[in-house]
CSV table of C-alpha atoms and ligand atoms in Angstrom, one decimal:
chain,number,residue,atom,x,y,z
A,425,UNK,CA,133.1,58.4,71.6
A,426,UNK,CA,135.1,61.2,70.0
A,427,UNK,CA,138.8,60.7,70.1
A,428,UNK,CA,140.2,61.9,73.4
A,429,UNK,CA,142.2,64.6,71.7
A,430,UNK,CA,139.0,66.2,70.5
A,431,UNK,CA,137.4,66.1,74.0
A,432,UNK,CA,140.4,67.4,76.0
A,433,UNK,CA,141.1,71.2,76.0
A,434,UNK,CA,143.9,71.9,73.5
A,435,UNK,CA,146.1,73.6,76.1
A,436,UNK,CA,145.7,70.6,78.4
A,437,UNK,CA,146.4,68.1,75.7
A,438,UNK,CA,149.7,69.8,74.8
A,439,UNK,CA,150.6,70.5,78.4
A,440,UNK,CA,154.1,69.6,79.6
A,441,UNK,CA,153.4,68.7,83.3
A,442,UNK,CA,155.6,69.9,86.2
A,443,UNK,CA,158.2,67.3,86.9
A,444,UNK,CA,158.9,67.0,90.6
A,445,UNK,CA,162.1,65.6,92.2
A,446,UNK,CA,160.0,62.5,93.2
A,447,UNK,CA,158.8,62.1,89.6
A,448,UNK,CA,162.3,62.0,88.3
A,449,UNK,CA,163.6,59.6,90.9
A,450,UNK,CA,161.2,57.3,92.6
A,451,UNK,CA,163.2,54.1,93.2
A,452,UNK,CA,163.7,52.8,96.8
A,453,UNK,CA,167.4,51.8,96.7
A,454,UNK,CA,168.9,55.2,97.3
A,455,UNK,CA,169.5,56.4,100.9
A,456,UNK,CA,170.8,59.9,100.5
A,457,UNK,CA,168.1,62.2,99.2
A,458,UNK,CA,169.5,65.6,98.3
A,459,UNK,CA,167.3,66.3,95.3
A,460,UNK,CA,164.1,67.9,96.5
A,461,UNK,CA,165.4,70.7,98.8
A,462,UNK,CA,163.8,68.9,101.7
A,463,UNK,CA,165.0,69.5,105.3
A,464,UNK,CA,166.9,66.4,106.6
A,465,UNK,CA,165.4,67.0,110.1
A,466,UNK,CA,161.9,66.4,111.4
A,467,UNK,CA,161.3,62.9,110.0
A,468,UNK,CA,158.9,61.6,108.7
A,469,UNK,CA,157.2,65.0,107.9
A,470,UNK,CA,160.3,66.4,106.2
A,471,UNK,CA,159.8,64.3,103.0
A,472,UNK,CA,157.4,65.0,100.2
A,473,UNK,CA,154.7,62.3,99.8
A,474,UNK,CA,154.4,60.0,96.8
A,475,UNK,CA,152.8,62.2,94.1
A,476,UNK,CA,151.1,59.1,92.6
A,477,UNK,CA,150.1,57.4,95.9
A,478,UNK,CA,151.3,54.1,94.6
A,479,UNK,CA,151.0,52.1,97.9
A,480,UNK,CA,147.4,53.3,98.4
A,481,UNK,CA,146.5,52.4,94.9
A,482,UNK,CA,148.0,48.9,95.3
A,483,UNK,CA,145.6,48.3,98.2
A,484,UNK,CA,142.7,49.8,96.2
A,485,UNK,CA,143.4,47.5,93.3
A,486,UNK,CA,142.6,44.6,95.6
A,487,UNK,CA,139.6,46.2,97.4
A,488,UNK,CA,138.0,47.7,94.2
A,489,UNK,CA,139.2,45.2,91.6
A,490,UNK,CA,140.5,48.1,89.4
A,491,UNK,CA,144.1,48.2,88.2
A,492,UNK,CA,146.2,51.0,89.7
A,493,UNK,CA,146.7,52.6,86.3
A,494,UNK,CA,143.0,53.2,86.1
A,495,UNK,CA,142.8,55.0,89.5
A,496,UNK,CA,143.2,58.7,90.2
A,497,UNK,CA,143.3,59.9,93.9
A,498,UNK,CA,142.3,63.4,94.8
A,499,UNK,CA,141.7,65.8,97.8
A,500,UNK,CA,138.2,64.5,98.1
A,501,UNK,CA,135.9,63.8,95.2
A,502,UNK,CA,135.6,67.5,94.9
A,503,UNK,CA,139.1,67.7,93.3
A,504,UNK,CA,138.1,64.9,90.9
A,505,UNK,CA,135.0,66.9,90.0
A,506,UNK,CA,136.8,70.2,89.5
A,507,UNK,CA,139.5,68.6,87.4
A,508,UNK,CA,136.8,67.2,85.0
A,509,UNK,CA,136.0,70.8,84.1
A,510,UNK,CA,139.7,71.9,83.9
A,511,UNK,CA,140.6,69.0,81.6
A,512,UNK,CA,137.6,68.9,79.3
A,513,UNK,CA,135.7,72.2,79.3
A,514,UNK,CA,136.9,75.4,77.5
A,515,UNK,CA,135.5,78.3,79.6
A,516,UNK,CA,132.8,80.2,77.8
A,517,UNK,CA,132.6,77.7,75.0
A,518,UNK,CA,131.9,74.2,76.2
A,519,UNK,CA,128.9,73.0,78.3
A,520,UNK,CA,127.9,70.1,80.4
A,521,UNK,CA,124.5,68.3,81.0
A,522,UNK,CA,123.4,67.1,84.4
A,523,UNK,CA,120.2,66.0,86.2
A,524,UNK,CA,118.4,68.0,88.8
A,525,UNK,CA,118.1,67.7,91.7
A,526,UNK,CA,121.5,66.4,92.4
A,527,UNK,CA,124.8,67.1,94.2
A,528,UNK,CA,125.5,70.8,94.3
A,529,UNK,CA,129.3,70.6,93.5
A,530,UNK,CA,128.8,69.9,89.8
A,531,UNK,CA,127.1,73.3,89.3
A,532,UNK,CA,129.5,75.2,91.7
A,533,UNK,CA,132.5,73.9,89.8
A,534,UNK,CA,130.8,74.7,86.5
A,535,UNK,CA,130.3,78.3,87.7
A,536,UNK,CA,133.8,78.6,89.0
A,537,UNK,CA,135.2,77.4,85.6
A,538,UNK,CA,132.7,79.5,83.6
A,539,UNK,CA,131.2,76.5,81.9
A,540,UNK,CA,127.5,76.4,81.0
A,541,UNK,CA,125.6,73.9,83.2
A,542,UNK,CA,122.4,72.4,81.6
A,543,UNK,CA,120.0,70.4,83.6
A,544,UNK,CA,117.2,67.8,82.9
A,545,UNK,CA,114.5,67.6,85.6
A,546,UNK,CA,114.1,64.1,87.0
A,547,UNK,CA,110.7,62.6,86.9
A,548,UNK,CA,108.3,62.0,89.9
A,549,UNK,CA,110.3,58.9,90.8
A,550,UNK,CA,113.6,60.8,90.6
A,551,UNK,CA,114.5,58.9,87.5
A,552,UNK,CA,116.0,60.1,84.2
A,553,UNK,CA,115.8,59.0,80.6
A,554,UNK,CA,119.0,58.7,78.5
A,555,UNK,CA,117.1,60.1,75.4
A,556,UNK,CA,116.3,63.3,77.3
A,557,UNK,CA,119.8,63.9,78.5
A,558,UNK,CA,121.2,63.2,75.0
A,559,UNK,CA,118.7,65.6,73.4
A,560,UNK,CA,120.1,68.4,75.6
A,561,UNK,CA,123.6,67.9,74.2
A,562,UNK,CA,125.2,69.7,71.3
A,563,UNK,CA,128.6,69.8,69.7
A,564,UNK,CA,130.0,71.7,72.7
A,565,UNK,CA,128.7,69.3,75.3
A,566,UNK,CA,131.8,67.6,76.8
A,567,UNK,CA,130.4,66.0,79.9
A,568,UNK,CA,127.2,64.4,81.3
A,569,UNK,CA,127.0,64.2,85.1
A,570,UNK,CA,125.1,61.4,86.8
A,571,UNK,CA,125.0,60.6,90.5
A,572,UNK,CA,123.8,57.1,91.6
A,573,UNK,CA,122.7,56.7,94.3
A,574,UNK,CA,121.7,60.3,93.9
A,575,UNK,CA,122.0,63.0,96.5
A,576,UNK,CA,119.7,64.4,97.9
A,577,UNK,CA,117.0,62.0,96.6
A,578,UNK,CA,118.7,58.8,97.8
A,579,UNK,CA,117.6,56.5,95.0
A,580,UNK,CA,119.8,54.7,92.5
A,581,UNK,CA,119.3,55.7,88.9
A,582,UNK,CA,118.0,53.1,86.5
A,583,UNK,CA,121.1,51.1,85.4
A,584,UNK,CA,119.9,50.6,81.8
A,585,UNK,CA,119.3,54.3,81.4
A,586,UNK,CA,122.8,55.0,82.7
A,587,UNK,CA,124.3,52.5,80.3
A,588,UNK,CA,122.2,53.9,77.4
A,589,UNK,CA,123.6,57.4,78.3
A,590,UNK,CA,127.2,56.2,78.3
A,591,UNK,CA,126.7,54.3,75.0
A,592,UNK,CA,124.8,57.0,73.3
A,593,UNK,CA,127.1,59.9,74.1
A,594,UNK,CA,130.2,60.9,72.2
A,595,UNK,CA,131.7,62.7,75.2
A,596,UNK,CA,132.5,61.9,78.8
A,597,UNK,CA,130.0,60.5,81.3
A,598,UNK,CA,130.8,60.9,85.0
A,599,UNK,CA,128.9,58.6,87.3
A,600,UNK,CA,129.3,59.7,91.0
A,601,UNK,CA,129.0,56.6,93.2
A,602,UNK,CA,129.8,58.2,96.5
A,603,UNK,CA,127.1,56.1,98.2
A,604,UNK,CA,127.5,52.9,96.2
A,605,UNK,CA,128.6,50.8,99.2
A,606,UNK,CA,125.2,51.3,100.8
A,607,UNK,CA,123.3,50.3,97.6
A,608,UNK,CA,121.6,47.2,96.3
A,609,UNK,CA,122.6,48.4,92.8
A,610,UNK,CA,126.1,47.2,91.7
A,611,UNK,CA,128.9,49.6,90.9
A,612,UNK,CA,129.7,50.3,87.3
A,613,UNK,CA,133.4,49.6,87.9
A,614,UNK,CA,133.2,46.4,85.8
A,615,UNK,CA,131.9,48.5,82.8
A,616,UNK,CA,135.2,50.5,82.7
A,617,UNK,CA,137.1,48.2,80.2
A,618,UNK,CA,134.3,48.4,77.7
A,619,UNK,CA,133.4,52.0,78.1
A,620,UNK,CA,136.3,54.3,77.5
A,621,UNK,CA,134.2,57.5,78.0
A,622,UNK,CA,133.2,56.5,81.6
A,623,UNK,CA,134.6,58.2,84.7
A,624,UNK,CA,133.4,56.7,88.1
A,625,UNK,CA,133.8,58.7,91.2
A,626,UNK,CA,134.0,57.2,94.7
A,627,UNK,CA,135.1,58.5,98.1
A,628,UNK,CA,136.4,57.6,101.5
A,629,UNK,CA,134.0,60.1,103.0
A,630,UNK,CA,130.8,58.0,103.4
A,631,UNK,CA,130.9,54.2,103.8
A,632,UNK,CA,134.6,54.3,104.8
A,633,UNK,CA,133.8,56.8,107.6
A,634,UNK,CA,136.8,59.0,106.7
A,635,UNK,CA,135.4,62.4,105.6
A,636,UNK,CA,138.2,64.1,107.5
A,637,UNK,CA,140.9,62.5,105.4
A,638,UNK,CA,139.8,64.1,102.1
A,639,UNK,CA,140.4,61.2,99.8
A,640,UNK,CA,138.3,60.8,96.6
A,641,UNK,CA,138.8,58.4,93.8
A,642,UNK,CA,138.2,58.5,90.0
A,643,UNK,CA,138.2,55.3,88.0
A,644,UNK,CA,138.7,55.6,84.3
A,645,UNK,CA,140.7,54.6,81.2
A,646,UNK,CA,144.5,54.8,81.5
A,647,UNK,CA,144.5,57.6,79.0
A,648,UNK,CA,142.1,59.7,81.1
A,649,UNK,CA,143.9,58.9,84.3
A,650,UNK,CA,147.2,60.1,82.7
A,651,UNK,CA,145.6,63.4,81.9
A,652,UNK,CA,144.3,63.7,85.5
A,653,UNK,CA,147.8,63.1,86.8
A,654,UNK,CA,149.2,65.8,84.5
A,655,UNK,CA,146.8,68.5,85.7
A,656,UNK,CA,146.6,67.8,89.4
A,657,UNK,CA,148.8,69.5,92.0
A,658,UNK,CA,151.9,67.4,92.3
A,659,UNK,CA,151.4,66.5,96.0
A,660,UNK,CA,147.6,66.6,96.1
A,661,UNK,CA,147.2,63.8,98.7
A,662,UNK,CA,149.3,64.4,101.9
A,663,UNK,CA,151.3,61.7,103.7
A,664,UNK,CA,149.0,61.4,106.7
A,665,UNK,CA,146.0,60.9,104.5
A,666,UNK,CA,147.8,58.2,102.5
A,667,UNK,CA,148.9,56.4,105.6
A,668,UNK,CA,145.5,56.4,107.3
A,669,UNK,CA,143.8,55.4,104.0
A,670,UNK,CA,146.1,52.4,103.9
A,671,UNK,CA,145.3,51.4,107.4
A,672,UNK,CA,141.6,51.5,106.5
A,673,UNK,CA,142.0,49.7,103.2
A,674,UNK,CA,143.9,46.8,104.9
A,675,UNK,CA,140.7,45.9,106.8
A,676,UNK,CA,137.8,46.4,104.4
A,677,UNK,CA,135.6,43.9,106.4
A,678,UNK,CA,135.5,46.4,109.2
A,679,UNK,CA,133.7,48.8,106.8
A,680,UNK,CA,131.3,46.0,105.7
A,681,UNK,CA,130.3,45.7,109.4
A,682,UNK,CA,129.5,49.3,109.9
A,683,UNK,CA,127.6,49.5,106.6
A,684,UNK,CA,125.5,46.6,107.6
A,685,UNK,CA,124.7,48.3,111.0
A,686,UNK,CA,123.8,51.5,109.2
A,687,UNK,CA,121.5,49.7,106.8
A,688,UNK,CA,119.7,48.0,109.7
A,689,UNK,CA,119.3,51.4,111.4
A,690,UNK,CA,118.1,52.9,108.2
A,691,UNK,CA,115.2,50.4,108.0
A,692,UNK,CA,114.4,50.9,111.7
A,693,UNK,CA,114.5,54.7,111.5
A,694,UNK,CA,112.4,54.9,108.3
A,695,UNK,CA,109.8,52.7,109.9
A,696,UNK,CA,109.5,54.9,112.9
A,697,UNK,CA,109.6,58.0,110.8
A,698,UNK,CA,106.8,56.8,108.6
A,699,UNK,CA,104.5,56.5,111.7
A,700,UNK,CA,105.0,60.2,112.7
A,701,UNK,CA,102.1,62.6,112.2
A,702,UNK,CA,104.5,65.0,110.5
A,703,UNK,CA,105.5,62.5,107.8
A,704,UNK,CA,103.8,62.8,104.5
A,705,UNK,CA,106.0,60.6,102.3
A,706,UNK,CA,109.3,58.8,102.5
A,707,UNK,CA,111.2,58.3,99.2
A,708,UNK,CA,113.0,55.0,98.4
A,709,UNK,CA,116.8,55.1,99.3
A,710,UNK,CA,119.9,53.2,98.4
A,711,UNK,CA,122.2,55.5,100.5
A,712,UNK,CA,123.0,56.2,104.2
A,713,UNK,CA,120.3,58.9,104.3
A,714,UNK,CA,116.7,59.3,103.2
A,715,UNK,CA,114.5,62.1,101.9
A,716,UNK,CA,111.2,62.6,103.5
A,717,UNK,CA,108.3,65.0,102.7
A,718,UNK,CA,106.9,66.5,105.9
A,719,UNK,CA,104.1,68.8,106.9
A,720,UNK,CA,106.2,71.9,107.3
A,721,UNK,CA,110.0,71.5,106.6
A,722,UNK,CA,111.0,74.9,107.8
A,723,UNK,CA,109.2,74.7,111.1
A,724,UNK,CA,110.3,71.2,111.8
A,725,UNK,CA,113.9,72.0,110.8
A,726,UNK,CA,114.0,75.0,113.2
A,727,UNK,CA,112.3,72.9,116.0
A,728,UNK,CA,115.0,70.3,115.6
A,729,UNK,CA,117.9,72.9,115.6
A,730,UNK,CA,116.4,74.2,118.8
A,731,UNK,CA,116.9,70.7,120.3
A,732,UNK,CA,120.4,70.5,119.0
A,733,UNK,CA,119.5,68.0,116.2
A,734,UNK,CA,120.6,69.1,112.7
A,735,UNK,CA,119.1,67.6,109.6
A,736,UNK,CA,119.2,69.0,106.1
A,737,UNK,CA,116.4,71.2,104.9
A,738,UNK,CA,116.0,70.6,101.1
A,739,UNK,CA,112.6,72.4,100.7
A,740,UNK,CA,114.0,75.0,98.3
A,741,UNK,CA,115.3,72.4,95.9
A,742,UNK,CA,113.3,71.5,92.8
A,743,UNK,CA,110.9,68.5,93.4
A,744,UNK,CA,111.9,68.6,97.1
A,745,UNK,CA,109.2,71.0,98.4
A,746,UNK,CA,108.9,70.4,102.2
A,747,UNK,CA,111.5,67.7,102.2
A,748,UNK,CA,114.1,67.0,104.8
A,749,UNK,CA,117.2,64.9,104.1
A,750,UNK,CA,118.1,62.8,107.1
A,751,UNK,CA,121.4,61.0,107.5
A,752,UNK,CA,121.4,57.7,109.4
A,753,UNK,CA,123.3,58.1,112.7
A,754,UNK,CA,124.0,55.8,115.6
A,755,UNK,CA,121.1,54.0,117.2
A,756,UNK,CA,121.1,56.5,120.1
A,757,UNK,CA,121.2,59.5,117.7
A,758,UNK,CA,118.3,58.1,115.6
A,759,UNK,CA,116.3,57.4,118.8
A,760,UNK,CA,116.8,61.0,119.9
A,761,UNK,CA,115.6,62.3,116.5
A,762,UNK,CA,112.5,60.2,116.7
A,763,UNK,CA,111.6,61.0,120.2
A,764,UNK,CA,112.1,64.7,119.5
A,765,UNK,CA,109.7,64.5,116.5
A,766,UNK,CA,107.1,62.5,118.5
A,767,UNK,CA,106.9,65.5,120.9
A,768,UNK,CA,106.6,68.0,118.0
B,951,PLP,C1,129.3,63.3,100.0
B,951,PLP,C2,129.4,63.3,98.5
B,951,PLP,C3,130.7,63.2,97.9
B,951,PLP,C4,131.9,63.2,98.7
B,951,PLP,O1,132.8,64.2,98.4
B,951,PLP,P1,134.2,64.2,99.1
B,951,PLP,O2,134.8,65.5,98.5
B,951,PLP,O3,134.9,63.0,98.6
B,951,PLP,O4,134.1,64.3,100.5
B,951,PLP,C5,130.7,63.1,96.5
B,951,PLP,N1,129.6,63.1,95.8
B,951,PLP,C6,128.4,63.1,96.3
B,951,PLP,C7,127.2,63.0,95.5
B,951,PLP,C8,128.3,63.2,97.7
B,951,PLP,O5,127.1,63.3,98.3
């Protein structure tokens, strides 16, 4: 890996961050707070939230086995994705390398930040090879994006190829593990101490059933997390989100239960789907959705919309011709989907 100073944009490296009242004083002993121009009325909403979300991170430390100093929390993973560009990629100069098909936000954020977005097409099993990704890099490649389990394909990427990519690249590798709690494949979290160029993204939006909260996580070296904290909005995670996240994190076994139910439902739904005359192929999945090739994705999508059932039509995505992406719902919802499709 290149020294971090060579990877981070020069203006960000030398940035003096905004120092909020709560940065300068964060002890708990004081009882008169006249430092932040807050209103003394309308408690508890009158106070600014903890800019570093320390109580949430303390719980995450236990749940994820990652020290708090290695955790960044953002307004969804989307903030953590955008900040990668703003931290590492000089607009109009630097580039990133990604796989295709994959999650759309990596490209949207590249476009917003005016950063060249290079892609390597996955093979017919939706797998990638480290060598191919590394061959697409040049001196101005700052970041490689990987997503495992991948969206919209559902499969986990080959772990050895991911590690080969991380070890063979002198820049930053981001591995988006939004769906890792549904996967057979293990998280790369334990690889963090030995791989200083690795950023892992996770989220409360999927297995934790809390998409409305907007809470995303990045796990990385202390040095990278410090830069994240310097660039983010001071109060990027609001108090209600922090409180509700703590409630969820105090009871991680509740999440295990719903994940288990969803995995059972996934097996059942896929079995039923495979028997449908419209089904041509179902792709292996490690997530809470599956990708299926059908006889006519557009017609079937419209038919389902007409019945009030919405799936995701991915037919216009490379390698996903005539494919629908189907999220696992409740047993009742899944039954409704299947019985609608049986009548198609
Ligand atoms: C759903 C999803 C996310 C979650 O994004 P949030 O902003 O945290 O809701 C992240 N990455 C991928 C690949 C996803 O599919």
